[in-house]
CSV table of C-alpha atoms in Angstrom, one decimal:
chain,number,residue,atom,x,y,z
A,1,UNK,CA,0.3,-0.3,0.1
A,2,UNK,CA,1.4,3.7,-0.6
A,3,UNK,CA,0.3,5.8,2.0
A,4,UNK,CA,-0.4,9.6,0.5
A,5,UNK,CA,0.6,12.8,2.6
A,6,UNK,CA,-0.3,11.1,6.1
A,7,UNK,CA,2.1,13.1,8.9
A,8,UNK,CA,3.9,15.1,6.7
A,9,UNK,CA,6.9,17.5,7.7
A,10,UNK,CA,6.8,21.6,8.2
A,11,UNK,CA,8.3,21.7,4.9
A,12,UNK,CA,5.5,20.1,3.0
A,13,UNK,CA,3.3,21.8,4.9
A,14,UNK,CA,4.1,25.3,3.6
A,15,UNK,CA,4.3,23.6,0.1
A,16,UNK,CA,0.1,22.8,0.6
A,17,UNK,CA,-0.2,26.4,2.1
A,18,UNK,CA,1.2,27.5,-1.2
A,19,UNK,CA,-0.3,26.3,-3.1
A,20,UNK,CA,-4.3,27.0,-1.3
A,21,UNK,CA,-2.7,30.2,-2.1
A,22,UNK,CA,-1.4,31.6,1.5
A,23,UNK,CA,2.7,33.1,2.0
A,24,UNK,CA,4.3,32.4,5.6
A,25,UNK,CA,6.8,35.0,6.0
A,26,UNK,CA,9.7,34.9,7.4
A,27,UNK,CA,10.2,36.8,10.8
A,28,UNK,CA,12.7,37.9,12.6
A,29,UNK,CA,13.2,35.4,16.0
A,30,UNK,CA,11.2,35.7,18.9
A,31,UNK,CA,8.0,36.6,16.4
A,32,UNK,CA,5.8,33.9,14.9
A,33,UNK,CA,6.7,33.1,12.1
A,34,UNK,CA,4.9,29.7,11.1
A,35,UNK,CA,1.4,28.1,11.4
A,36,UNK,CA,1.2,23.8,11.5
A,37,UNK,CA,-2.0,22.4,11.8
A,38,UNK,CA,-1.7,19.1,13.3
A,39,UNK,CA,-2.9,17.5,9.9
A,40,UNK,CA,-3.2,19.3,6.4
A,41,UNK,CA,-5.9,16.6,5.7
A,42,UNK,CA,-9.7,16.4,7.5
A,43,UNK,CA,-12.4,14.0,6.8
A,44,UNK,CA,-16.1,14.5,7.7
A,45,UNK,CA,-19.1,13.7,6.0
A,46,UNK,CA,-21.9,16.1,5.1
A,47,UNK,CA,-23.1,17.5,7.8
A,48,UNK,CA,-21.5,15.8,10.5
A,49,UNK,CA,-18.6,17.2,13.0
A,50,UNK,CA,-15.0,16.6,12.1
A,51,UNK,CA,-13.5,13.9,14.0
A,52,UNK,CA,-10.6,16.2,15.8
A,53,UNK,CA,-10.5,18.1,17.3
A,54,UNK,CA,-8.6,20.9,15.1
A,55,UNK,CA,-5.5,22.3,16.2
A,56,UNK,CA,-2.5,24.3,14.9
A,57,UNK,CA,0.2,25.7,16.7
A,58,UNK,CA,1.8,29.1,16.1
A,59,UNK,CA,6.3,28.5,16.4
A,60,UNK,CA,9.2,31.7,16.0
A,61,UNK,CA,11.7,31.4,13.7
A,62,UNK,CA,13.5,28.3,16.4
A,63,UNK,CA,11.0,26.5,15.9
A,64,UNK,CA,9.3,27.6,20.2
A,65,UNK,CA,5.5,27.9,20.5
A,66,UNK,CA,4.6,31.4,21.2
A,67,UNK,CA,2.1,32.6,22.9
A,68,UNK,CA,-0.7,34.3,23.4
A,69,UNK,CA,-0.9,34.7,20.0
A,70,UNK,CA,-4.3,36.0,17.8
A,71,UNK,CA,-4.9,33.7,15.4
A,72,UNK,CA,-7.6,34.5,12.8
A,73,UNK,CA,-8.9,31.7,11.0
A,74,UNK,CA,-11.4,31.7,8.0
A,75,UNK,CA,-12.7,29.0,5.6
A,76,UNK,CA,-12.9,29.4,1.5
A,77,UNK,CA,-15.2,27.1,-0.3
A,78,UNK,CA,-14.6,24.2,-3.0
A,79,UNK,CA,-14.8,26.2,-6.4
A,80,UNK,CA,-15.9,22.8,-7.6
A,81,UNK,CA,-19.4,22.3,-5.7
A,82,UNK,CA,-19.6,25.0,-3.2
A,83,UNK,CA,-18.4,22.9,-0.7
A,84,UNK,CA,-18.4,25.2,2.9
A,85,UNK,CA,-17.2,24.3,6.3
A,86,UNK,CA,-18.6,26.3,9.9
A,87,UNK,CA,-16.5,26.6,12.6
A,88,UNK,CA,-17.0,26.9,16.5
A,89,UNK,CA,-15.2,29.9,16.6
A,90,UNK,CA,-13.2,32.3,14.3
A,91,UNK,CA,-10.7,34.0,16.1
A,92,UNK,CA,-8.4,31.9,18.9
A,93,UNK,CA,-5.9,32.9,22.0
A,94,UNK,CA,-3.1,30.7,20.9
A,95,UNK,CA,-2.8,29.1,24.8
A,96,UNK,CA,1.1,28.0,26.7
A,97,UNK,CA,1.6,25.0,23.9
A,98,UNK,CA,1.2,27.5,21.4
A,99,UNK,CA,-1.5,25.7,19.9
A,100,UNK,CA,-5.3,27.0,19.0
A,101,UNK,CA,-8.2,24.5,19.1
A,102,UNK,CA,-11.6,24.8,17.0
A,103,UNK,CA,-14.2,22.2,16.1
A,104,UNK,CA,-16.1,22.7,13.0
A,105,UNK,CA,-18.7,21.4,11.0
A,106,UNK,CA,-19.4,20.3,7.2
A,107,UNK,CA,-22.0,21.7,4.8
A,108,UNK,CA,-24.1,19.8,2.9
A,109,UNK,CA,-22.3,20.1,-0.2
A,110,UNK,CA,-19.4,17.4,-0.7
A,111,UNK,CA,-16.4,19.3,-1.8
A,112,UNK,CA,-12.6,20.0,-0.4
A,113,UNK,CA,-12.7,23.5,1.6
A,114,UNK,CA,-9.8,25.4,2.7
A,115,UNK,CA,-8.7,26.2,6.4
A,116,UNK,CA,-7.2,29.1,6.5
A,117,UNK,CA,-5.1,30.0,10.0
A,118,UNK,CA,-3.1,33.5,10.2
A,119,UNK,CA,-1.3,36.3,12.5
A,120,UNK,CA,-0.7,38.6,10.4
A,121,UNK,CA,2.3,39.7,8.8
A,122,UNK,CA,2.3,37.1,5.9
A,123,UNK,CA,2.3,34.6,9.0
A,124,UNK,CA,-0.5,31.6,7.0
A,125,UNK,CA,-1.0,28.5,6.7
A,126,UNK,CA,-4.3,25.9,5.7
A,127,UNK,CA,-5.2,23.2,5.9
A,128,UNK,CA,-8.0,20.7,3.0
A,129,UNK,CA,-11.6,19.8,4.6
A,130,UNK,CA,-13.0,17.1,3.2
A,131,UNK,CA,-16.8,17.2,3.4
A,132,UNK,CA,-17.7,13.8,2.2
A,133,UNK,CA,-20.7,12.8,0.2
A,134,UNK,CA,-22.9,9.5,1.1
A,135,UNK,CA,-21.5,6.9,-1.4
A,136,UNK,CA,-18.4,6.4,-0.6
A,137,UNK,CA,-18.4,4.1,2.6
A,138,UNK,CA,-19.9,0.4,3.8
A,139,UNK,CA,-23.1,1.0,3.9
A,140,UNK,CA,-24.4,3.3,1.3
A,141,UNK,CA,-25.5,3.1,-1.7
A,142,UNK,CA,-22.6,3.2,-4.2
A,143,UNK,CA,-21.8,7.4,-5.9
A,144,UNK,CA,-23.1,7.9,-9.5
A,145,UNK,CA,-19.8,8.9,-11.1
A,146,UNK,CA,-19.5,10.1,-14.6
A,147,UNK,CA,-16.4,9.7,-16.4
A,148,UNK,CA,-14.6,8.5,-19.8
A,149,UNK,CA,-13.5,5.1,-20.1
A,150,UNK,CA,-10.5,3.7,-21.5
A,151,UNK,CA,-12.7,3.2,-25.1
A,152,UNK,CA,-13.5,6.5,-25.1
A,153,UNK,CA,-17.3,6.0,-23.6
A,154,UNK,CA,-18.9,8.0,-21.1
A,155,UNK,CA,-20.0,5.9,-17.9
A,156,UNK,CA,-21.2,6.1,-14.9
A,157,UNK,CA,-20.5,3.8,-11.9
A,158,UNK,CA,-23.4,3.5,-10.3
A,159,UNK,CA,-24.3,1.9,-13.3
A,160,UNK,CA,-21.9,-0.9,-14.2
A,161,UNK,CA,-23.6,-2.4,-11.0
A,162,UNK,CA,-25.5,-5.2,-12.7
A,163,UNK,CA,-28.2,-7.0,-11.1
A,164,UNK,CA,-26.9,-10.7,-9.8
A,165,UNK,CA,-23.2,-9.4,-9.8
A,166,UNK,CA,-20.9,-8.4,-7.7
A,167,UNK,CA,-18.3,-5.5,-8.3
A,168,UNK,CA,-14.9,-4.3,-7.2
A,169,UNK,CA,-13.9,-1.0,-7.9
A,170,UNK,CA,-10.1,-1.0,-7.8
A,171,UNK,CA,-9.5,2.8,-6.9
A,172,UNK,CA,-5.4,3.5,-8.2
A,173,UNK,CA,-2.8,5.1,-9.9
A,174,UNK,CA,-0.7,3.9,-12.7
A,175,UNK,CA,2.5,5.0,-10.8
A,176,UNK,CA,1.6,3.2,-7.5
A,177,UNK,CA,3.3,-0.7,-8.0
A,178,UNK,CA,1.4,-1.6,-5.3
A,179,UNK,CA,-1.4,-1.5,-7.7
A,180,UNK,CA,-0.4,-3.1,-10.4
A,181,UNK,CA,0.2,-6.0,-8.6
A,182,UNK,CA,-3.6,-6.6,-7.5
A,183,UNK,CA,-5.2,-5.4,-10.5
A,184,UNK,CA,-4.2,-8.3,-12.0
A,185,UNK,CA,-5.5,-10.1,-9.3
A,186,UNK,CA,-9.2,-8.8,-9.0
A,187,UNK,CA,-9.1,-10.4,-12.9
A,188,UNK,CA,-8.1,-14.0,-11.6
A,189,UNK,CA,-10.0,-13.7,-9.1
A,190,UNK,CA,-12.8,-13.0,-10.9
A,191,UNK,CA,-12.5,-15.9,-13.8
A,192,UNK,CA,-12.4,-18.3,-10.7
A,193,UNK,CA,-15.3,-17.5,-8.9
A,194,UNK,CA,-17.0,-18.0,-12.2
A,195,UNK,CA,-16.4,-20.7,-13.0
A,196,UNK,CA,-15.2,-22.9,-9.5
A,197,UNK,CA,-18.1,-20.4,-7.0
A,198,UNK,CA,-20.6,-19.8,-9.9
A,199,UNK,CA,-20.9,-16.3,-8.8
A,200,UNK,CA,-19.9,-13.3,-11.0
A,201,UNK,CA,-17.6,-10.4,-9.9
A,202,UNK,CA,-17.8,-7.5,-12.1
A,203,UNK,CA,-14.2,-5.0,-11.6
A,204,UNK,CA,-14.4,-1.4,-12.2
A,205,UNK,CA,-10.5,0.7,-12.4
A,206,UNK,CA,-10.9,3.9,-10.9
A,207,UNK,CA,-7.6,5.1,-12.3
A,208,UNK,CA,-7.4,8.7,-10.4
A,209,UNK,CA,-3.2,9.1,-11.1
A,210,UNK,CA,-1.5,8.6,-13.9
A,211,UNK,CA,2.5,7.6,-14.8
A,212,UNK,CA,3.1,10.9,-12.3
A,213,UNK,CA,2.6,11.0,-9.0
A,214,UNK,CA,-0.5,13.7,-8.4
A,215,UNK,CA,-1.0,14.2,-11.9
A,216,UNK,CA,-5.0,13.1,-12.8
A,217,UNK,CA,-4.7,10.1,-15.6
A,218,UNK,CA,-6.2,10.9,-19.3
A,219,UNK,CA,-7.1,8.2,-21.4
A,220,UNK,CA,-3.8,7.1,-22.5
A,221,UNK,CA,-3.2,5.9,-18.9
A,222,UNK,CA,-6.0,4.5,-19.0
A,223,UNK,CA,-5.6,2.5,-22.5
A,224,UNK,CA,-1.3,1.2,-21.1
A,225,UNK,CA,-3.6,-0.1,-17.5
A,226,UNK,CA,-5.5,-1.8,-19.7
A,227,UNK,CA,-3.0,-3.6,-22.3
A,228,UNK,CA,-0.1,-3.5,-19.9
A,229,UNK,CA,-2.1,-5.6,-17.2
A,230,UNK,CA,-4.2,-7.6,-19.8
A,231,UNK,CA,-7.4,-6.3,-18.0
A,232,UNK,CA,-11.0,-6.6,-20.0
A,233,UNK,CA,-12.8,-4.8,-17.8
A,234,UNK,CA,-13.8,-1.1,-17.6
A,235,UNK,CA,-11.4,1.8,-17.0
A,236,UNK,CA,-12.8,5.3,-16.0
A,237,UNK,CA,-10.1,7.9,-16.0
A,238,UNK,CA,-9.8,11.6,-15.2
A,239,UNK,CA,-9.7,12.9,-18.6
A,240,UNK,CA,-6.2,14.7,-17.9
A,241,UNK,CA,-7.9,17.5,-15.2
A,242,UNK,CA,-7.7,17.1,-11.6
A,243,UNK,CA,-11.1,19.2,-11.3
A,244,UNK,CA,-13.1,16.5,-12.6
A,245,UNK,CA,-16.2,13.9,-11.3
A,246,UNK,CA,-13.5,11.6,-11.5
A,247,UNK,CA,-11.0,13.3,-9.7
A,248,UNK,CA,-12.1,15.1,-7.0
A,249,UNK,CA,-14.9,12.1,-6.5
A,250,UNK,CA,-12.1,9.5,-5.8
A,251,UNK,CA,-10.5,11.7,-3.3
A,252,UNK,CA,-13.6,10.9,-1.4
A,253,UNK,CA,-12.5,6.7,-1.5
A,254,UNK,CA,-9.2,7.3,-1.1
A,255,UNK,CA,-9.2,9.3,2.3
A,256,UNK,CA,-9.9,7.8,5.4
A,257,UNK,CA,-12.4,8.5,8.2
A,258,UNK,CA,-9.7,9.4,10.5
A,259,UNK,CA,-8.2,12.6,10.3
A,260,UNK,CA,-4.7,12.7,9.4
A,261,UNK,CA,-4.1,9.4,7.9
A,262,UNK,CA,-4.8,10.9,4.2
A,263,UNK,CA,-5.0,8.9,1.5
A,264,UNK,CA,-4.5,5.2,0.7
A,265,UNK,CA,-4.0,3.1,-3.1
A,266,UNK,CA,-4.7,0.4,-4.3
A,267,UNK,CA,-8.4,1.0,-2.3
A,268,UNK,CA,-11.1,-1.1,-2.9
A,269,UNK,CA,-14.7,-1.8,-2.2
A,270,UNK,CA,-16.8,-4.3,-2.4
A,271,UNK,CA,-20.3,-3.9,-4.1
A,272,UNK,CA,-23.2,-5.8,-3.7
A,273,UNK,CA,-25.7,-6.9,-6.5
A,274,UNK,CA,-28.3,-3.9,-4.9
A,275,UNK,CA,-25.2,-1.3,-5.5
A,276,UNK,CA,-24.6,-0.9,-1.7
A,277,UNK,CA,-21.0,-0.6,-0.6
A,278,UNK,CA,-20.5,-3.8,1.7
A,279,UNK,CA,-17.0,-3.2,2.2
A,280,UNK,CA,-13.9,-1.1,2.0
A,281,UNK,CA,-10.3,-2.1,2.2
A,282,UNK,CA,-7.3,0.4,2.2
A,283,UNK,CA,-4.0,-2.0,0.5
A,284,UNK,CA,-3.2,-4.6,-2.1
A,285,UNK,CA,-4.6,-7.8,-1.3
A,286,UNK,CA,-2.4,-10.6,-0.1
A,287,UNK,CA,-3.7,-13.5,-2.8
A,288,UNK,CA,-6.4,-14.2,-5.1
A,289,UNK,CA,-7.8,-16.4,-2.9
A,290,UNK,CA,-8.5,-13.7,-0.4
A,291,UNK,CA,-10.2,-11.5,-2.5
A,292,UNK,CA,-12.0,-15.1,-3.2
A,293,UNK,CA,-12.9,-15.4,0.5
A,294,UNK,CA,-13.8,-11.7,0.5
A,295,UNK,CA,-16.5,-11.6,-1.5
A,296,UNK,CA,-17.9,-15.1,-0.5
A,297,UNK,CA,-17.7,-14.0,3.2
A,298,UNK,CA,-19.9,-10.7,1.9
A,299,UNK,CA,-23.1,-13.3,1.1
A,300,UNK,CA,-22.6,-13.7,-2.6
A,301,UNK,CA,-24.0,-17.2,-2.7
A,302,UNK,CA,-22.0,-20.6,-4.0
A,303,UNK,CA,-22.9,-22.6,-6.1
A,304,UNK,CA,-19.6,-25.2,-6.7
A,305,UNK,CA,-20.1,-27.3,-9.9
A,306,UNK,CA,-21.7,-31.2,-9.8
A,307,UNK,CA,-19.3,-33.6,-10.6
A,308,UNK,CA,-21.0,-35.9,-12.8
A,309,UNK,CA,-22.4,-38.7,-12.5
A,310,UNK,CA,-20.3,-42.1,-13.2
A,311,UNK,CA,-19.3,-43.7,-15.7
A,312,UNK,CA,-20.0,-47.2,-14.9
A,313,UNK,CA,-18.8,-48.2,-17.9
A,314,UNK,CA,-15.2,-47.2,-17.2
A,315,UNK,CA,-12.9,-49.5,-15.5
A,316,UNK,CA,-8.8,-48.0,-13.9
A,317,UNK,CA,-8.5,-45.6,-11.6
A,318,UNK,CA,-8.3,-41.5,-12.6
A,319,UNK,CA,-5.9,-39.0,-12.0
A,320,UNK,CA,-6.8,-35.4,-12.0
A,321,UNK,CA,-5.1,-32.8,-11.1
A,322,UNK,CA,-6.5,-28.5,-10.9
A,323,UNK,CA,-4.1,-25.9,-10.8
A,324,UNK,CA,-5.3,-22.3,-10.6
A,325,UNK,CA,-8.6,-23.3,-12.3
A,326,UNK,CA,-7.1,-25.6,-15.1
A,327,UNK,CA,-7.4,-29.5,-15.0
A,328,UNK,CA,-6.1,-32.0,-16.3
A,329,UNK,CA,-7.0,-36.0,-16.2
A,330,UNK,CA,-6.1,-39.2,-16.5
A,331,UNK,CA,-7.3,-42.9,-16.1
A,332,UNK,CA,-4.6,-45.6,-15.6
A,333,UNK,CA,-4.4,-49.2,-15.0
A,334,UNK,CA,-4.3,-50.1,-11.7
A,335,UNK,CA,-2.0,-51.6,-12.1
A,336,UNK,CA,1.2,-52.4,-9.3
A,337,UNK,CA,3.6,-50.5,-11.8
A,338,UNK,CA,4.9,-46.9,-11.3
A,339,UNK,CA,2.9,-45.3,-14.7
A,340,UNK,CA,3.7,-41.9,-16.1
A,341,UNK,CA,1.4,-39.6,-19.1
A,342,UNK,CA,1.8,-35.9,-20.3
A,343,UNK,CA,-0.7,-33.8,-20.2
A,344,UNK,CA,-1.2,-30.2,-21.2
A,345,UNK,CA,-1.3,-29.5,-17.7
A,346,UNK,CA,1.8,-31.5,-16.1
A,347,UNK,CA,2.7,-35.5,-15.9
A,348,UNK,CA,0.2,-36.9,-14.0
A,349,UNK,CA,1.5,-40.7,-12.1
A,350,UNK,CA,0.5,-43.5,-10.8
A,351,UNK,CA,1.2,-46.2,-9.4
A,352,UNK,CA,-0.8,-48.5,-7.1
A,353,UNK,CA,0.7,-52.0,-4.4
A,354,UNK,CA,-1.6,-54.7,-3.0
A,355,UNK,CA,0.9,-57.0,-1.6
A,356,UNK,CA,-1.0,-56.5,1.6
A,357,UNK,CA,-4.6,-58.8,1.8
A,358,UNK,CA,-6.0,-56.1,4.1
A,359,UNK,CA,-5.0,-52.9,2.1
A,360,UNK,CA,-4.2,-51.4,-0.5
A,361,UNK,CA,-2.3,-49.1,-1.3
A,362,UNK,CA,-2.2,-45.6,-3.7
A,363,UNK,CA,-0.1,-43.3,-5.0
A,364,UNK,CA,-1.1,-40.6,-7.4
A,365,UNK,CA,1.0,-37.5,-8.7
A,366,UNK,CA,1.9,-34.3,-10.2
A,367,UNK,CA,4.7,-33.2,-11.6
A,368,UNK,CA,5.4,-30.2,-13.4
A,369,UNK,CA,9.5,-29.9,-14.4
A,370,UNK,CA,9.7,-26.5,-14.6
A,371,UNK,CA,8.9,-25.6,-11.5
A,372,UNK,CA,5.5,-25.5,-9.8
A,373,UNK,CA,3.8,-22.1,-8.7
A,374,UNK,CA,5.3,-20.0,-5.6
A,375,UNK,CA,1.7,-19.9,-5.3
A,376,UNK,CA,-1.9,-20.6,-5.6
A,377,UNK,CA,-4.1,-24.2,-4.8
A,378,UNK,CA,-3.3,-27.7,-6.6
A,379,UNK,CA,-6.3,-29.8,-5.6
A,380,UNK,CA,-4.7,-33.6,-6.6
A,381,UNK,CA,-7.7,-36.9,-6.4
A,382,UNK,CA,-7.2,-40.2,-7.1
A,383,UNK,CA,-11.0,-41.3,-8.3
A,384,UNK,CA,-11.4,-45.9,-8.0
A,385,UNK,CA,-13.8,-46.4,-10.9
A,386,UNK,CA,-14.2,-49.9,-9.6
A,387,UNK,CA,-17.8,-50.0,-7.6
A,388,UNK,CA,-16.3,-52.9,-5.1
A,389,UNK,CA,-12.9,-50.7,-4.7
A,390,UNK,CA,-14.5,-46.9,-4.1
A,391,UNK,CA,-16.4,-48.5,-1.5
A,392,UNK,CA,-13.4,-49.3,0.6
A,393,UNK,CA,-13.2,-46.1,3.0
A,394,UNK,CA,-9.0,-44.5,3.5
A,395,UNK,CA,-7.5,-45.7,6.7
A,396,UNK,CA,-6.7,-41.7,7.4
A,397,UNK,CA,-8.0,-38.6,6.5
A,398,UNK,CA,-4.0,-36.9,6.5
A,399,UNK,CA,-2.3,-38.4,3.7
A,400,UNK,CA,1.5,-38.4,3.4
A,401,UNK,CA,2.7,-36.2,0.6
A,402,UNK,CA,6.1,-37.0,-0.7
A,403,UNK,CA,6.8,-33.4,-2.4
A,404,UNK,CA,10.1,-33.0,-4.6
A,405,UNK,CA,12.1,-30.1,-4.7
A,406,UNK,CA,15.0,-29.7,-7.8
A,407,UNK,CA,18.1,-27.6,-7.3
A,408,UNK,CA,17.6,-26.1,-11.3
A,409,UNK,CA,14.2,-26.2,-13.0
A,410,UNK,CA,14.3,-29.5,-15.0
A,411,UNK,CA,16.8,-30.6,-13.7
A,412,UNK,CA,15.6,-34.0,-12.0
A,413,UNK,CA,19.0,-35.2,-11.6
A,414,UNK,CA,19.8,-33.7,-8.8
A,415,UNK,CA,16.7,-33.6,-6.4
A,416,UNK,CA,15.9,-34.2,-2.8
A,417,UNK,CA,12.3,-35.3,-1.4
A,418,UNK,CA,10.7,-35.7,1.7
A,419,UNK,CA,7.7,-36.7,3.5
A,420,UNK,CA,4.6,-34.0,4.8
A,421,UNK,CA,1.6,-34.3,6.5
A,422,UNK,CA,-1.3,-33.2,4.8
A,423,UNK,CA,-5.8,-33.6,5.2
A,424,UNK,CA,-7.4,-35.2,2.6
A,425,UNK,CA,-11.4,-36.7,2.4
A,426,UNK,CA,-12.8,-39.2,0.5
A,427,UNK,CA,-16.5,-39.6,-0.8
A,428,UNK,CA,-17.7,-42.0,-2.7
A,429,UNK,CA,-14.4,-43.3,-4.1
A,430,UNK,CA,-12.9,-39.5,-4.9
A,431,UNK,CA,-10.1,-39.3,-2.8
A,432,UNK,CA,-9.3,-35.2,-2.4
A,433,UNK,CA,-6.7,-33.2,-1.2
A,434,UNK,CA,-5.7,-29.3,-1.3
A,435,UNK,CA,-2.5,-28.5,-1.6
A,436,UNK,CA,-1.7,-24.8,-0.9
A,437,UNK,CA,1.4,-24.3,-2.5
A,438,UNK,CA,3.0,-21.5,-0.9
A,439,UNK,CA,2.5,-22.8,2.1
A,440,UNK,CA,3.7,-26.5,1.1
A,441,UNK,CA,7.0,-24.4,0.8
A,442,UNK,CA,6.8,-24.7,4.9
A,443,UNK,CA,6.8,-28.0,6.2
A,444,UNK,CA,9.6,-28.8,2.6
A,445,UNK,CA,11.7,-26.4,3.5
A,446,UNK,CA,11.8,-27.6,7.8
A,447,UNK,CA,12.3,-31.2,7.0
A,448,UNK,CA,15.2,-30.3,4.6
A,449,UNK,CA,16.9,-28.2,7.3
A,450,UNK,CA,16.2,-31.2,9.9
A,451,UNK,CA,17.4,-33.9,7.3
A,452,UNK,CA,14.2,-35.8,7.3
A,453,UNK,CA,14.8,-35.7,3.0
A,454,UNK,CA,16.5,-38.3,0.6
A,455,UNK,CA,18.1,-36.4,-2.4
A,456,UNK,CA,19.1,-40.1,-4.2
A,457,UNK,CA,23.4,-39.1,-3.1
A,458,UNK,CA,23.2,-36.4,-5.9
A,459,UNK,CA,23.6,-33.2,-3.7
A,460,UNK,CA,25.2,-34.8,-0.5
A,461,UNK,CA,25.0,-32.5,1.8
A,462,UNK,CA,22.7,-29.3,1.9
A,463,UNK,CA,23.9,-26.1,2.0
A,464,UNK,CA,21.4,-22.9,2.6
A,465,UNK,CA,21.7,-22.1,-0.9
A,466,UNK,CA,20.6,-25.7,-1.7
A,467,UNK,CA,17.8,-25.6,0.7
A,468,UNK,CA,16.7,-21.9,-0.8
A,469,UNK,CA,17.0,-23.4,-4.5
A,470,UNK,CA,15.0,-25.8,-3.8
A,471,UNK,CA,11.9,-24.9,-2.3
A,472,UNK,CA,11.5,-22.5,-5.1
A,473,UNK,CA,11.5,-24.7,-6.9
A,474,UNK,CA,9.0,-27.7,-6.4
A,475,UNK,CA,8.0,-29.1,-9.1
A,476,UNK,CA,5.7,-32.3,-7.8
A,477,UNK,CA,4.2,-34.2,-5.2
A,478,UNK,CA,3.0,-37.9,-4.8
A,479,UNK,CA,0.3,-38.4,-2.5
A,480,UNK,CA,0.1,-41.6,-0.9
A,481,UNK,CA,-2.8,-43.1,0.5
A,482,UNK,CA,-4.1,-46.2,2.1
A,483,UNK,CA,-7.7,-48.0,2.1
A,484,UNK,CA,-8.3,-50.7,4.1
A,485,UNK,CA,-10.5,-53.4,1.7
A,486,UNK,CA,-13.5,-54.7,2.6
C-alpha cells in the first residue's frame, strides 16, 4: 500500500499552504513565523462534525511555541461544488503550548474547502477540509460518478453494477507498484469465482492518477493500464483534469475517516448486486484466494459445479490435477507398475501396491518439471472407478505427500524429496487432497533443514543456498493413500 500525505514535515505543510494561495513569511527571532496544523487533511461526512478537535500551533523562527497570539480563522469554499465548513470560532488565542483548538462542522455539499489560519504579517497556512458526500463508505449506495473509460465512451459508475453481479471498484494510480500487483489478482479472482463458485464478480478500475504521482490520469494512461496488465474490465480515468468528476470524487474513496491518515492506493470497495457498498479495503490483498474469500464472506451464494455422474462402464483409476482453475485427468490401469502420462497441465502419475490382503495402497502424483507456482492451490485427486474398490474406506484423513524439489528447474538428476502430512477427503471413491502451494513450502523446508529428506546421492550435504533453491523449485507432489479392504 502506498500512503499519500500522512503526517508531513513542516516544509511539506508550507508547500501545501502555498498551493492554497497563502504565503508564510520569514520573521525575526521571537515572533510568529509559522503555523502548523496537526494534520493537513481533515474529513467528515456532509452535515457532521469533523473528528478532532482541529489543532494548530504557532511557532517562532527557532521552532518554539508562541504564547498569547491571536489567530484568525477563515474557510474558503470549494470552487468545484461549493462545499463549506462552519467553525465554532473564527478567532482564538494560543495557549501555553502555542496551540489553538477549534471544532468544525461540514456543510451539506460535498467537496474540499480550505481552512486558513492567519496571525498577521503574512504568517498564514491552510489545511484541506474534505466534506464527504454519501456513496463512498460501507452501508451506503455507491455514488454515481460520470467518467470516460479507456474505450472513449462515457460511463456512470453506479450503472456498472448489474443485477445479480458483485462488483469491486479498484481505486488506484498508474504510478503505484502495489496497484499494478493488485489489478491482475482481481482479474484472476473474478475468473476463478465464475468457474469454481458460479459467482459473477465485475471489476471496475477508477484510475485517478497517471504515471506520475499527483498528475490526473488520461485516456492514454487508461489504455496502457488495461493493455500492459492484460485486463478486460472498464478503466475509468480523470481525463487529464484534476477537477474532473472522477478525480475529485475518487478522493472521497481514498480518504480515511480518521484525520491525518490521508489517502492510500489501492483502495477497493466491494459492491453488492443492489448497489450497496459492502466493505472497503485499503491496500492490496495478499492473494487471489483472499479476494475470493472476501466476496464469499460478503454473502455471495457459491454454487460449486456438481461432479459428473460416474461412467459405470469405465475401469481403472482416474488421477486428476487442478491448478488455479485448469484441470487435467488420466485414467490409469490399477497395476503395480509406476505409470506416467504427459498432459497440457503437467505430468500425472499412478502406482498401486496390493501385496497386503488387508489394505490397498495407491500413489497418485503431479509433476511440472519447470516448477510449480510459488502460490495458488493445487488439487490432486484419485477416483477408483471400480465400484467394489470405491467402497473401500480411506484409513486416515491425513495423507503423506512426497514433495520433490529441484536444485535447477527441469533437472531431475539433482533433486531432494521429503514427506509432508496433509488433510484429505474421500467421498464415494474419490480421494482428494487440496494443496496450498505457498504453505507447502514451509514443512518442506523444515524437513530439509532437519535432514529428513532423500537426495538419491546426487547432492550430498545441503547448504543454505541448496535449500533455498529446492524450496523455490518444487516440481512435484505424490500422495500416498491407504484403503482398508472389505
